[in-house]
Short mmCIF file of C-alpha atoms in Angstrom, two decimals:
data_model
loop_
_atom_site.label_atom_id
_atom_site.label_comp_id
_atom_site.label_asym_id
_atom_site.label_seq_id
_atom_site.Cartn_x
_atom_site.Cartn_y
_atom_site.Cartn_z
CA MET A 1022 -36.32 129.52 137.59
CA ILE A 1023 -38.69 127.37 135.54
CA SER A 1024 -38.47 127.81 131.78
CA VAL A 1025 -41.82 127.61 130.02
CA ILE A 1026 -42.90 127.35 126.40
CA ILE A 1027 -46.58 127.93 125.68
CA VAL A 1028 -48.22 126.45 122.61
CA GLY A 1029 -51.44 128.09 121.48
CA THR A 1030 -52.95 131.51 120.89
CA GLY A 1031 -56.41 131.25 122.48
CA ASN A 1032 -57.79 132.73 125.71
CA VAL A 1033 -56.04 130.24 128.02
CA ALA A 1034 -52.70 130.65 126.23
CA GLN A 1035 -52.93 134.45 126.36
CA ASN A 1036 -53.94 134.56 130.02
CA LEU A 1037 -51.20 132.13 131.05
CA PHE A 1038 -48.67 134.13 129.05
CA HIS A 1039 -49.62 137.41 130.73
CA ALA A 1040 -49.48 135.76 134.16
CA PHE A 1041 -46.14 133.96 133.68
CA GLU A 1042 -44.61 137.04 132.11
CA LYS A 1043 -45.05 138.83 135.45
CA SER A 1044 -43.66 135.97 137.54
CA PRO A 1045 -40.01 136.38 138.57
CA GLU A 1046 -39.74 132.61 139.08
CA VAL A 1047 -40.69 131.78 135.52
CA ASN A 1048 -38.68 132.26 132.36
CA MET A 1049 -41.43 132.75 129.79
CA GLN A 1050 -39.25 131.60 126.93
CA LEU A 1051 -41.36 131.29 123.82
CA ILE A 1052 -44.87 131.10 122.44
CA ILE A 1053 -45.56 128.81 119.52
CA GLY A 1054 -48.64 129.14 117.33
CA ARG A 1055 -49.53 128.23 113.77
CA ASN A 1056 -50.65 131.71 112.86
CA GLN A 1057 -48.22 134.64 113.13
CA ARG A 1058 -51.12 137.12 113.29
CA HIS A 1059 -52.70 135.37 116.27
CA LEU A 1060 -49.39 135.66 118.12
CA SER A 1061 -49.49 139.45 118.07
CA PHE A 1062 -50.48 139.60 121.79
CA ALA A 1063 -46.95 138.44 122.66
CA GLU A 1064 -44.99 140.41 120.09
CA ASN A 1065 -42.10 142.47 121.47
CA LYS A 1066 -42.58 140.79 124.83
CA VAL A 1067 -41.28 137.29 124.25
CA ALA A 1068 -39.98 135.19 121.36
CA ILE A 1069 -42.74 133.92 119.09
CA HIS A 1070 -42.53 131.03 116.74
CA THR A 1071 -44.70 129.36 114.07
CA ASP A 1072 -42.39 126.42 113.42
CA PHE A 1073 -43.38 123.21 115.20
CA ASN A 1074 -40.41 121.31 113.82
CA HIS A 1075 -37.66 123.06 115.75
CA ILE A 1076 -38.60 123.18 119.39
CA PRO A 1077 -36.12 124.65 121.88
CA ILE A 1078 -35.34 123.06 125.24
CA ALA A 1079 -37.60 124.08 128.18
CA ASP A 1080 -38.63 122.69 131.56
CA VAL A 1081 -42.35 122.72 130.78
CA TYR A 1082 -44.28 122.82 127.50
CA ILE A 1083 -47.85 123.96 128.01
CA LEU A 1084 -50.17 122.90 125.20
CA ALA A 1085 -52.97 125.44 125.62
CA VAL A 1086 -54.79 124.35 122.48
CA SER A 1087 -58.37 123.18 121.83
CA ASP A 1088 -59.30 119.73 123.15
CA ASP A 1089 -59.47 118.26 119.66
CA ALA A 1090 -55.97 119.46 118.79
CA ILE A 1091 -54.19 118.15 121.92
CA ALA A 1092 -53.27 114.66 120.64
CA LEU A 1093 -52.23 116.04 117.26
CA VAL A 1094 -50.02 118.77 118.74
CA ALA A 1095 -48.59 116.38 121.36
CA ASN A 1096 -47.17 114.35 118.48
CA LYS A 1097 -44.87 117.25 117.62
CA PHE A 1098 -43.43 117.14 121.15
CA LYS A 1099 -42.74 113.42 121.42
CA ASN A 1100 -38.97 113.92 121.27
CA VAL A 1101 -38.58 116.71 123.84
CA LYS A 1102 -37.08 115.97 127.23
CA GLY A 1103 -39.16 118.52 129.16
CA LEU A 1104 -42.55 117.97 130.74
CA VAL A 1105 -45.47 118.29 128.29
CA VAL A 1106 -48.82 119.28 129.81
CA HIS A 1107 -52.22 120.26 128.48
CA THR A 1108 -54.67 122.72 130.09
CA SER A 1109 -57.96 120.94 129.39
CA GLY A 1110 -60.64 120.01 131.90
CA ALA A 1111 -62.24 117.47 129.62
CA THR A 1112 -59.20 115.61 128.25
CA SER A 1113 -57.41 112.68 129.83
CA MET A 1114 -53.68 112.92 130.52
CA ASN A 1115 -53.25 109.86 128.28
CA SER A 1116 -53.89 111.94 125.19
CA LEU A 1117 -50.30 113.16 125.62
CA ASN A 1118 -48.91 109.62 125.68
CA PRO A 1119 -46.50 109.89 122.73
CA CYS A 1120 -44.45 112.34 124.85
CA ASN A 1121 -41.80 111.23 127.33
CA ARG A 1122 -43.04 113.11 130.39
CA VAL A 1123 -46.67 114.16 130.57
CA GLY A 1124 -49.00 116.03 132.90
CA VAL A 1125 -51.96 118.37 133.21
CA PHE A 1126 -52.02 122.03 134.24
CA TYR A 1127 -55.72 122.97 134.29
CA PRO A 1128 -56.65 126.46 135.51
CA LEU A 1129 -60.26 126.14 136.67
CA GLN A 1130 -61.70 129.34 135.28
CA THR A 1131 -63.62 130.80 132.35
CA PHE A 1132 -61.41 132.98 130.17
CA THR A 1133 -62.80 135.71 127.97
CA LYS A 1134 -61.14 137.26 124.94
CA GLY A 1135 -59.48 140.55 125.74
CA LYS A 1136 -60.05 140.27 129.50
CA THR A 1137 -56.95 139.51 131.55
CA VAL A 1138 -57.77 137.75 134.81
CA SER A 1139 -55.78 137.57 138.02
CA PHE A 1140 -54.67 134.00 138.70
CA GLN A 1141 -54.28 134.48 142.44
CA ASP A 1142 -57.74 133.05 143.22
CA ILE A 1143 -57.93 130.58 140.35
CA PRO A 1144 -57.37 126.96 141.40
CA ILE A 1145 -54.79 125.18 139.29
CA CYS A 1146 -55.55 121.45 139.02
CA ILE A 1147 -52.41 119.49 138.34
CA GLU A 1148 -51.72 115.88 137.43
CA ALA A 1149 -48.60 113.88 136.58
CA SER A 1150 -47.68 110.23 137.00
CA ASP A 1151 -44.10 111.02 138.02
CA LYS A 1152 -43.55 112.49 141.51
CA ASN A 1153 -40.86 114.93 140.39
CA ASP A 1154 -43.03 116.14 137.54
CA LEU A 1155 -45.89 116.67 139.96
CA ALA A 1156 -43.59 118.69 142.24
CA LEU A 1157 -42.50 120.77 139.25
CA LEU A 1158 -46.11 121.51 138.31
CA GLU A 1159 -46.94 122.36 141.91
CA LYS A 1160 -44.06 124.85 141.98
CA LEU A 1161 -45.13 126.30 138.64
CA GLY A 1162 -48.76 126.56 139.79
CA GLN A 1163 -47.73 128.30 143.00
CA THR A 1164 -46.04 131.07 141.03
CA LEU A 1165 -49.55 132.03 139.85
CA SER A 1166 -52.17 130.85 142.33
CA SER A 1167 -52.75 130.35 146.03
CA THR A 1168 -54.60 127.07 145.29
CA VAL A 1169 -52.80 124.26 143.50
CA SER A 1170 -54.57 120.89 143.83
CA GLU A 1171 -53.55 117.46 142.66
CA ILE A 1172 -56.56 116.13 140.77
CA SER A 1173 -56.75 112.82 138.91
CA SER A 1174 -58.01 112.59 135.32
CA ASN A 1175 -61.26 111.10 136.64
CA GLN A 1176 -61.76 113.85 139.21
CA ARG A 1177 -60.99 116.46 136.58
CA LYS A 1178 -63.68 114.97 134.35
CA THR A 1179 -66.09 115.37 137.28
CA ILE A 1180 -65.06 118.96 137.94
CA HIS A 1181 -65.50 119.76 134.29
CA VAL A 1182 -69.10 118.50 134.34
CA ALA A 1183 -69.80 120.42 137.56
CA ALA A 1184 -68.24 123.50 135.94
CA VAL A 1185 -70.67 123.18 133.03
CA PHE A 1186 -73.56 123.35 135.52
CA VAL A 1187 -72.24 126.30 137.55
CA ASN A 1188 -70.81 128.25 134.60
CA ASN A 1189 -72.34 127.37 131.20
CA PHE A 1190 -75.82 126.54 132.46
CA THR A 1191 -75.86 129.36 134.99
CA ASN A 1192 -74.94 131.77 132.22
CA TYR A 1193 -77.82 130.37 130.19
CA LEU A 1194 -80.18 131.19 133.09
CA TYR A 1195 -78.76 134.73 133.04
CA THR A 1196 -79.61 134.77 129.31
CA ILE A 1197 -83.22 133.88 130.05
CA GLY A 1198 -83.34 136.52 132.81
CA ALA A 1199 -82.09 139.09 130.29
CA GLU A 1200 -84.69 137.99 127.75
CA ILE A 1201 -87.55 138.25 130.23
CA CYS A 1202 -86.37 141.76 131.15
CA ALA A 1203 -86.00 142.82 127.50
CA GLU A 1204 -89.50 141.58 126.64
CA ASN A 1205 -90.90 143.83 129.38
CA ASN A 1206 -88.69 146.90 128.97
CA VAL A 1207 -86.83 146.34 132.21
CA ASP A 1208 -83.09 147.02 132.44
CA PHE A 1209 -81.31 143.69 133.06
CA LYS A 1210 -78.58 145.62 134.92
CA LEU A 1211 -81.03 145.90 137.85
CA LEU A 1212 -80.34 142.18 138.44
CA HIS A 1213 -76.53 142.39 138.50
CA SER A 1214 -76.27 142.98 142.22
CA LEU A 1215 -78.55 140.02 142.92
CA ILE A 1216 -76.53 137.80 140.58
CA LYS A 1217 -73.27 138.69 142.31
CA GLU A 1218 -74.71 138.17 145.79
CA THR A 1219 -76.09 134.77 144.73
CA ALA A 1220 -72.52 133.76 143.90
CA ALA A 1221 -70.97 135.49 146.94
CA LYS A 1222 -73.31 133.70 149.36
CA LEU A 1223 -71.33 130.51 148.78
CA ASP A 1224 -68.52 131.99 150.88
CA ASP A 1225 -70.76 131.52 153.93
CA LEU A 1226 -73.37 128.91 153.00
CA SER A 1227 -73.58 125.67 151.05
CA PRO A 1228 -75.90 126.04 148.04
CA ILE A 1229 -78.47 123.79 149.67
CA GLN A 1230 -78.54 126.14 152.69
CA ALA A 1231 -78.64 129.22 150.44
CA GLN A 1232 -81.73 128.10 148.49
CA THR A 1233 -84.63 130.54 148.67
CA GLY A 1234 -87.68 131.30 146.55
CA PRO A 1235 -91.25 130.20 145.87
CA ALA A 1236 -90.35 126.59 144.93
CA LYS A 1237 -88.33 126.14 148.13
CA ARG A 1238 -91.23 127.59 150.19
CA GLY A 1239 -93.80 125.54 148.27
CA ASP A 1240 -95.56 128.83 147.45
CA GLN A 1241 -97.99 127.57 144.79
CA LYS A 1242 -99.65 130.95 144.30
CA THR A 1243 -96.41 132.67 143.24
CA LEU A 1244 -95.37 129.68 141.10
CA HIS A 1245 -98.71 129.89 139.31
CA ASN A 1246 -98.44 133.67 138.85
CA HIS A 1247 -94.91 133.36 137.46
CA LEU A 1248 -96.04 130.83 134.85
CA GLN A 1249 -98.68 133.35 133.75
CA VAL A 1250 -95.96 135.96 133.19
CA LEU A 1251 -93.85 133.64 131.03
CA LYS A 1252 -95.07 133.66 127.43
CA ASP A 1253 -92.30 131.51 125.96
CA LYS A 1254 -92.92 127.76 125.97
CA HIS A 1255 -89.27 126.86 126.64
CA GLN A 1256 -89.07 129.31 129.53
CA ARG A 1257 -92.22 127.79 131.06
CA GLU A 1258 -90.85 124.26 130.64
CA LEU A 1259 -87.58 125.17 132.31
CA TYR A 1260 -89.38 127.07 135.07
CA THR A 1261 -91.55 124.04 135.85
CA LEU A 1262 -88.69 121.53 135.68
CA LEU A 1263 -86.40 123.52 137.96
CA SER A 1264 -89.17 124.45 140.40
CA ASN A 1265 -90.20 120.80 140.70
CA ALA A 1266 -86.57 119.78 141.22
CA ILE A 1267 -86.18 122.35 144.02
CA LYS A 1268 -89.48 121.30 145.61
CA GLU A 1269 -88.39 117.66 145.51
CA LYS A 1270 -84.94 118.44 146.88
CA HIS A 1271 -86.41 120.45 149.74
CA GLY A 1272 -89.05 117.92 150.60
CA GLU A 1273 -92.18 119.62 149.32
CA GLU A 1274 -94.83 117.51 147.68
CA LEU A 1275 -95.07 117.83 143.92
CA MET B 182 -85.50 163.99 157.78
CA ILE B 183 -87.87 161.18 156.82
CA SER B 184 -89.47 159.32 159.71
CA VAL B 185 -89.85 155.59 159.10
CA ILE B 186 -91.71 152.79 160.86
CA ILE B 187 -90.83 149.25 159.83
CA VAL B 188 -93.32 146.43 160.28
CA GLY B 189 -91.84 142.92 160.30
CA THR B 190 -88.99 140.94 161.79
CA GLY B 191 -87.69 138.90 158.83
CA ASN B 192 -84.52 139.29 156.74
CA VAL B 193 -85.77 142.27 154.73
CA ALA B 194 -87.04 144.08 157.84
CA GLN B 195 -83.75 143.50 159.67
CA ASN B 196 -81.58 144.57 156.75
CA LEU B 197 -83.65 147.71 156.13
CA PHE B 198 -83.51 148.54 159.83
CA HIS B 199 -79.71 148.25 159.99
CA ALA B 200 -79.37 150.38 156.85
CA PHE B 201 -81.81 153.13 157.89
CA GLU B 202 -80.35 153.22 161.37
CA LYS B 203 -77.06 154.41 159.86
CA SER B 204 -78.64 157.03 157.62
CA PRO B 205 -78.52 160.60 158.96
CA GLU B 206 -81.46 161.56 156.72
CA VAL B 207 -83.79 158.95 158.21
CA ASN B 208 -85.42 158.90 161.62
CA MET B 209 -85.76 155.18 162.22
CA GLN B 210 -88.62 155.63 164.63
CA LEU B 211 -90.07 152.25 165.51
CA ILE B 212 -90.22 148.59 164.58
CA ILE B 213 -93.48 146.73 164.96
CA GLY B 214 -93.70 142.95 165.08
CA ARG B 215 -96.09 140.43 166.53
CA ASN B 216 -93.44 138.59 168.46
CA GLN B 217 -91.35 140.41 171.09
CA ARG B 218 -88.62 137.77 170.88
CA HIS B 219 -88.22 138.23 167.10
CA LEU B 220 -87.70 141.96 167.67
CA SER B 221 -84.55 141.41 169.69
CA PHE B 222 -82.32 142.52 166.77
CA ALA B 223 -83.55 146.08 167.34
CA GLU B 224 -83.63 146.13 171.13
CA ASN B 225 -81.81 149.05 172.75
CA LYS B 226 -81.37 150.62 169.32
CA VAL B 227 -84.85 151.80 168.49
CA ALA B 228 -88.35 151.62 169.96
CA ILE B 229 -90.01 148.27 169.43
CA HIS B 230 -93.67 147.54 169.55
CA THR B 231 -95.99 144.51 169.37
CA ASP B 232 -99.24 146.45 169.38
CA PHE B 233 -100.80 146.97 165.96
CA ASN B 234 -103.70 148.97 167.38
CA HIS B 235 -101.78 152.09 168.40
CA ILE B 236 -99.65 153.21 165.52
CA PRO B 237 -97.67 156.44 165.89
CA ILE B 238 -97.42 159.06 163.15
CA ALA B 239 -94.63 158.63 160.59
CA ASP B 240 -93.85 159.69 157.01
CA VAL B 241 -93.43 156.14 155.70
CA TYR B 242 -94.65 152.77 157.00
CA ILE B 243 -92.70 149.90 155.49
CA LEU B 244 -94.55 146.59 155.64
CA ALA B 245 -91.64 144.15 155.32
CA VAL B 246 -93.78 141.08 155.94
CA SER B 247 -94.36 137.89 153.95
CA ASP B 248 -96.38 138.22 150.73
CA ASP B 249 -99.34 136.39 152.22
CA ALA B 250 -99.53 138.75 155.19
CA ILE B 251 -99.37 142.05 153.28
CA ALA B 252 -103.13 142.56 152.71
CA LEU B 253 -103.91 141.48 156.26
CA VAL B 254 -101.34 143.79 157.85
CA ALA B 255 -102.31 146.67 155.51
CA ASN B 256 -105.75 146.56 157.07
CA LYS B 257 -104.25 147.70 160.36
CA PHE B 258 -102.82 150.79 158.64
CA LYS B 259 -105.93 151.97 156.82
CA ASN B 260 -106.34 154.99 159.08
CA VAL B 261 -102.78 156.34 159.04
CA LYS B 262 -101.99 159.50 157.10
CA GLY B 263 -98.44 158.47 156.15
CA LEU B 264 -97.40 156.52 153.08
CA VAL B 265 -97.77 152.73 153.42
CA VAL B 266 -95.48 150.60 151.25
CA HIS B 267 -94.64 146.92 150.96
CA THR B 268 -91.26 145.42 149.97
CA SER B 269 -92.43 142.51 147.84
CA GLY B 270 -91.37 141.69 144.29
CA ALA B 271 -94.35 139.45 143.68
CA THR B 272 -97.22 141.50 145.12
CA SER B 273 -99.22 144.18 143.36
CA MET B 274 -99.43 147.65 144.90
CA ASN B 275 -103.23 147.18 144.98
CA SER B 276 -102.95 144.77 147.87
CA LEU B 277 -102.43 147.88 150.03
CA ASN B 278 -105.66 149.49 148.78
CA PRO B 279 -107.43 149.93 152.14
CA CYS B 280 -104.72 152.45 153.06
CA ASN B 281 -104.92 156.16 152.12
CA ARG B 282 -101.53 156.51 150.44
CA VAL B 283 -99.80 153.42 149.05
CA GLY B 284 -96.58 152.48 147.33
CA VAL B 285 -93.87 149.88 146.88
CA PHE B 286 -90.27 149.93 148.14
CA TYR B 287 -88.70 146.75 146.75
CA PRO B 288 -84.98 146.19 147.32
CA LEU B 289 -83.91 143.81 144.55
CA GLN B 290 -81.65 141.48 146.49
CA THR B 291 -81.52 138.14 148.27
CA PHE B 292 -81.28 138.55 152.04
CA THR B 293 -79.82 135.90 154.29
CA LYS B 294 -80.45 135.49 157.99
CA GLY B 295 -77.65 136.93 160.05
CA LYS B 296 -75.84 138.48 157.07
CA THR B 297 -76.07 142.27 156.87
CA VAL B 298 -75.69 143.53 153.32
CA SER B 299 -74.60 146.92 152.03
CA PHE B 300 -77.44 148.64 150.23
CA GLN B 301 -75.22 150.91 148.15
CA ASP B 302 -75.30 148.59 145.09
CA ILE B 303 -78.80 147.20 145.62
CA PRO B 304 -81.40 148.66 143.25
CA ILE B 305 -84.51 149.91 145.02
CA CYS B 306 -87.58 149.56 142.81
CA ILE B 307 -90.22 152.09 143.80
CA GLU B 308 -93.83 152.62 142.82
CA ALA B 309 -96.58 155.02 143.90
CA SER B 310 -99.59 156.45 142.11
CA ASP B 311 -99.14 159.90 143.64
CA LYS B 312 -96.27 162.05 142.35
CA ASN B 313 -95.33 163.41 145.77
CA ASP B 314 -95.33 159.94 147.25
CA LEU B 315 -93.07 158.76 144.45
CA ALA B 316 -90.69 161.64 145.15
CA LEU B 317 -90.70 160.75 148.85
CA LEU B 318 -89.83 157.11 148.06
CA GLU B 319 -87.11 158.24 145.68
CA LYS B 320 -85.58 160.39 148.41
CA LEU B 321 -85.86 157.54 150.91
CA GLY B 322 -84.31 155.07 148.46
CA GLN B 323 -81.43 157.41 147.73
CA THR B 324 -80.47 157.48 151.41
CA LEU B 325 -79.55 153.79 150.95
CA SER B 326 -78.74 153.04 147.34
CA SER B 327 -77.14 154.58 144.26
CA THR B 328 -79.87 153.02 142.08
CA VAL B 329 -83.51 153.92 142.68
CA SER B 330 -85.80 153.02 139.76
CA GLU B 331 -89.46 153.65 139.21
CA ILE B 332 -90.92 150.28 138.25
CA SER B 333 -94.60 149.52 137.64
CA SER B 334 -96.37 146.59 139.31
CA ASN B 335 -96.27 144.74 135.99
CA GLN B 336 -92.57 145.35 135.46
CA ARG B 337 -91.89 144.31 139.04
CA LYS B 338 -93.70 141.04 138.40
CA THR B 339 -91.40 140.52 135.43
CA ILE B 340 -88.28 141.31 137.41
CA HIS B 341 -89.38 138.90 140.09
CA VAL B 342 -89.66 136.06 137.58
CA ALA B 343 -86.28 136.98 136.07
CA ALA B 344 -84.85 137.04 139.61
CA VAL B 345 -86.08 133.48 140.17
CA PHE B 346 -84.09 132.38 137.12
CA VAL B 347 -80.85 134.21 137.99
CA ASN B 348 -81.03 133.59 141.74
CA ASN B 349 -83.18 130.61 142.80
CA PHE B 350 -82.52 128.46 139.74
CA THR B 351 -78.87 129.46 139.52
CA ASN B 352 -78.44 128.47 143.14
CA TYR B 353 -80.04 125.12 142.31
CA LEU B 354 -77.41 124.61 139.59
CA TYR B 355 -74.77 125.35 142.24
CA THR B 356 -76.44 122.64 144.35
CA ILE B 357 -76.06 120.12 141.54
CA GLY B 358 -72.44 121.19 141.03
CA ALA B 359 -71.81 120.59 144.73
CA GLU B 360 -73.48 117.16 144.55
CA ILE B 361 -71.42 116.08 141.55
CA CYS B 362 -68.27 117.15 143.40
CA ALA B 363 -69.29 115.37 146.61
CA GLU B 364 -70.03 112.13 144.76
CA ASN B 365 -66.50 112.16 143.38
CA ASN B 366 -64.57 113.43 146.43
CA VAL B 367 -63.79 116.78 144.88
CA ASP B 368 -63.87 119.96 146.99
CA PHE B 369 -66.72 122.18 145.69
CA LYS B 370 -64.71 125.21 146.84
CA LEU B 371 -62.50 124.72 143.80
CA LEU B 372 -65.44 126.03 141.75
CA HIS B 373 -66.03 129.23 143.76
CA SER B 374 -63.70 131.39 141.71
CA LEU B 375 -65.36 130.19 138.49
CA ILE B 376 -68.82 130.89 139.91
CA LYS B 377 -67.87 134.45 140.87
CA GLU B 378 -66.23 135.16 137.53
CA THR B 379 -69.34 133.84 135.71
CA ALA B 380 -71.34 136.51 137.55
CA ALA B 381 -68.68 139.22 137.21
CA LYS B 382 -68.45 138.76 133.42
CA LEU B 383 -71.83 140.49 133.10
CA ASP B 384 -70.10 143.79 133.90
CA ASP B 385 -68.49 143.61 130.46
CA LEU B 386 -70.61 141.24 128.38
CA SER B 387 -74.26 140.38 127.85
CA PRO B 388 -75.00 136.79 128.90
CA ILE B 389 -75.52 135.78 125.30
CA GLN B 390 -72.03 137.05 124.47
CA ALA B 391 -70.56 135.41 127.58
CA GLN B 392 -71.86 131.92 126.74
CA THR B 393 -69.13 129.29 126.44
CA GLY B 394 -68.94 125.51 126.75
CA PRO B 395 -69.48 122.30 124.80
CA ALA B 396 -73.16 122.99 123.97
CA LYS B 397 -72.32 126.43 122.58
CA ARG B 398 -69.48 124.93 120.50
CA GLY B 399 -71.65 122.00 119.40
CA ASP B 400 -68.95 119.71 120.81
CA GLN B 401 -70.86 116.39 120.69
CA LYS B 402 -67.93 114.36 121.99
CA THR B 403 -67.70 116.29 125.26
CA LEU B 404 -71.50 116.38 125.66
CA HIS B 405 -71.54 112.59 125.28
CA ASN B 406 -68.66 112.14 127.75
CA HIS B 407 -70.35 114.37 130.32
CA LEU B 408 -73.55 112.34 130.15
CA GLN B 409 -71.46 109.25 130.90
CA VAL B 410 -70.10 110.90 134.06
CA LEU B 411 -73.59 111.79 135.36
CA LYS B 412 -75.14 108.84 137.19
CA ASP B 413 -78.26 110.63 138.45
CA LYS B 414 -81.26 110.55 136.11
CA HIS B 415 -82.43 114.07 137.04
CA GLN B 416 -78.95 115.50 136.50
CA ARG B 417 -78.79 113.86 133.05
CA GLU B 418 -82.25 115.20 132.13
CA LEU B 419 -81.31 118.71 133.15
CA TYR B 420 -77.94 118.45 131.38
CA THR B 421 -79.65 117.43 128.14
CA LEU B 422 -82.43 120.01 128.36
CA LEU B 423 -80.06 122.92 129.06
CA SER B 424 -77.49 121.81 126.50
CA ASN B 425 -80.18 121.53 123.81
CA ALA B 426 -81.51 124.95 124.75
CA ILE B 427 -78.03 126.47 124.44
CA LYS B 428 -77.42 124.69 121.14
CA GLU B 429 -80.72 125.97 119.79
CA LYS B 430 -80.10 129.51 121.02
CA HIS B 431 -76.65 129.58 119.43
CA GLY B 432 -77.79 128.12 116.15
CA GLU B 433 -76.41 124.60 116.37
CA GLU B 434 -78.48 121.74 115.05
CA LEU B 435 -80.09 119.56 117.69
#
C-alpha cells in the first residue's frame, strides 16, 4: 500500500485524486490546498487540509500545482522524509531541490474541468535520481496506467513541446475549422467524425504516411480555390504556410 | 431497393462498395473502372466492368473518381436516365451538367487504402436540384449513415476548406510532433492518448472553450523555453505563428 498526499486543487489534482481513490493499492491519505472552497471535490471522501505547516507522513507527496508555484510549494516540503514529485511537463526536476527525495510524476494528457478521465491509457512519465524512488513511482504509476515510462527532464521538455503541437495547436486548427463553418452556416459537428478518424489513423500509420489533401497531391487548382473561400487574412496566411510546408515535406515544388 | 452503380476504384469507391454491399436496401449492381486489376477488390462479389460505352440501367450512378476526372467521366453518362452523382468535397455539382439528373453524395471522411471504415458515424452531404432526386439521395445515405445533410455546393466548398484545417493540417502538426520526438529519442506513441483526447473533447466543448496551453495562458517563460528546444527553423516559425494567433484569439497582448 502506497500512501499518497496530493497538493493542489486544479484539474490534474482532481483527476489524480479520483483515480487514486479507486485504487486498492493506494492509500489516498490527504489533499492539501490553500482554499477550502476549492477542496470541495474531495470533501467527505478523504481528509482535506489548508495548513501547509503541519504535513503528515506519507510515502509520496504529489505537488499538482501550477508550474510557477512548484518551487514555492516545494519549500514547504523540504523537511518531509517521503518522496516529493511534481506533475509538470515543462518543469525540471531540479525545481524541487530543497526537498530530500525528489521526482516527477507527469501524466501525459489534457485535463478538463469537470471531466474525469480514465488513466488506463494515459502514459505516466516518471523521473527520479534514486533507483528506489524510481521503483516506487513506477509502482504508483502502474496502479493507474498500463504505460509508465522513465523519461529524463530533457526528454520531458521535448515531449511537452511536441504536446503543444499535437494538442494546443491542433485545437487551434479545430477553432479555425469551427469559424469557417460558422461564417457559412455549416454545422461544425459534421466534422467531428473526420477529426476523430484523423487521430485514430495514427494507430495504423505514421503521420507522414497518413498525410492526404491538396497540398500533398500538389493540386494547385484546389489550393487556389480554397484561398478564394477564405476571407480572413490570418486564415489565408496559415493556409499558405501549412500547405507550403506539406508540399515541401512531400517533395512537391513550391 | 435502390440499384447502384459505382464508377471508380480508389479509396472512396472501395469503401462505398463495401458499405453498400452489406445494405439490404441497396442492390450493389456493378462497379466500373478503367483498369481490370484495380477492380480486384470487388471480384466474385459483384459484377465488374471496364467498358464505359455500355452502361446498364440503375437508379444511382456514383462517380467516385478523382476531382479532375469528374467532368470527363460524366460525359460518358450523359445519356443515362438514372441519377448521376459525384463524391467530391471540392467540386461543384455543375461539373456533372451534361447528364440528365445530377447530384452530390459526399461522405465527409478521410479514407485510407486498405482500411474499411464504418459509415454509421460519417456524415453524408447530399445535393440535388430536383426534389425527388434529393429524396432518393437521402434514402440512399440513410442506408449507410445516421447523419445525412443537405448541403449546397457553396457550403460544401466551405466544409472542404474546414476539413483541410482539421484533417490535413492537423495531421501535419502530428508529423512535426513525431519529428520532435524522433530527434530526442522519445516514442511518439506516448502522445497518442493525448491526440485522441484532444479530438474527443469536442463532444463536450467547443474548440475555443477547449483551448489550453502556454499561449492561451500568456505564459511567456514556457513559450521562450519551448523555442529554445526547437532547433528547426520551420518548426520555430510555426510555433511562433500559432502561439501568437492563440494569444490574439484569447485576448493576450502580443
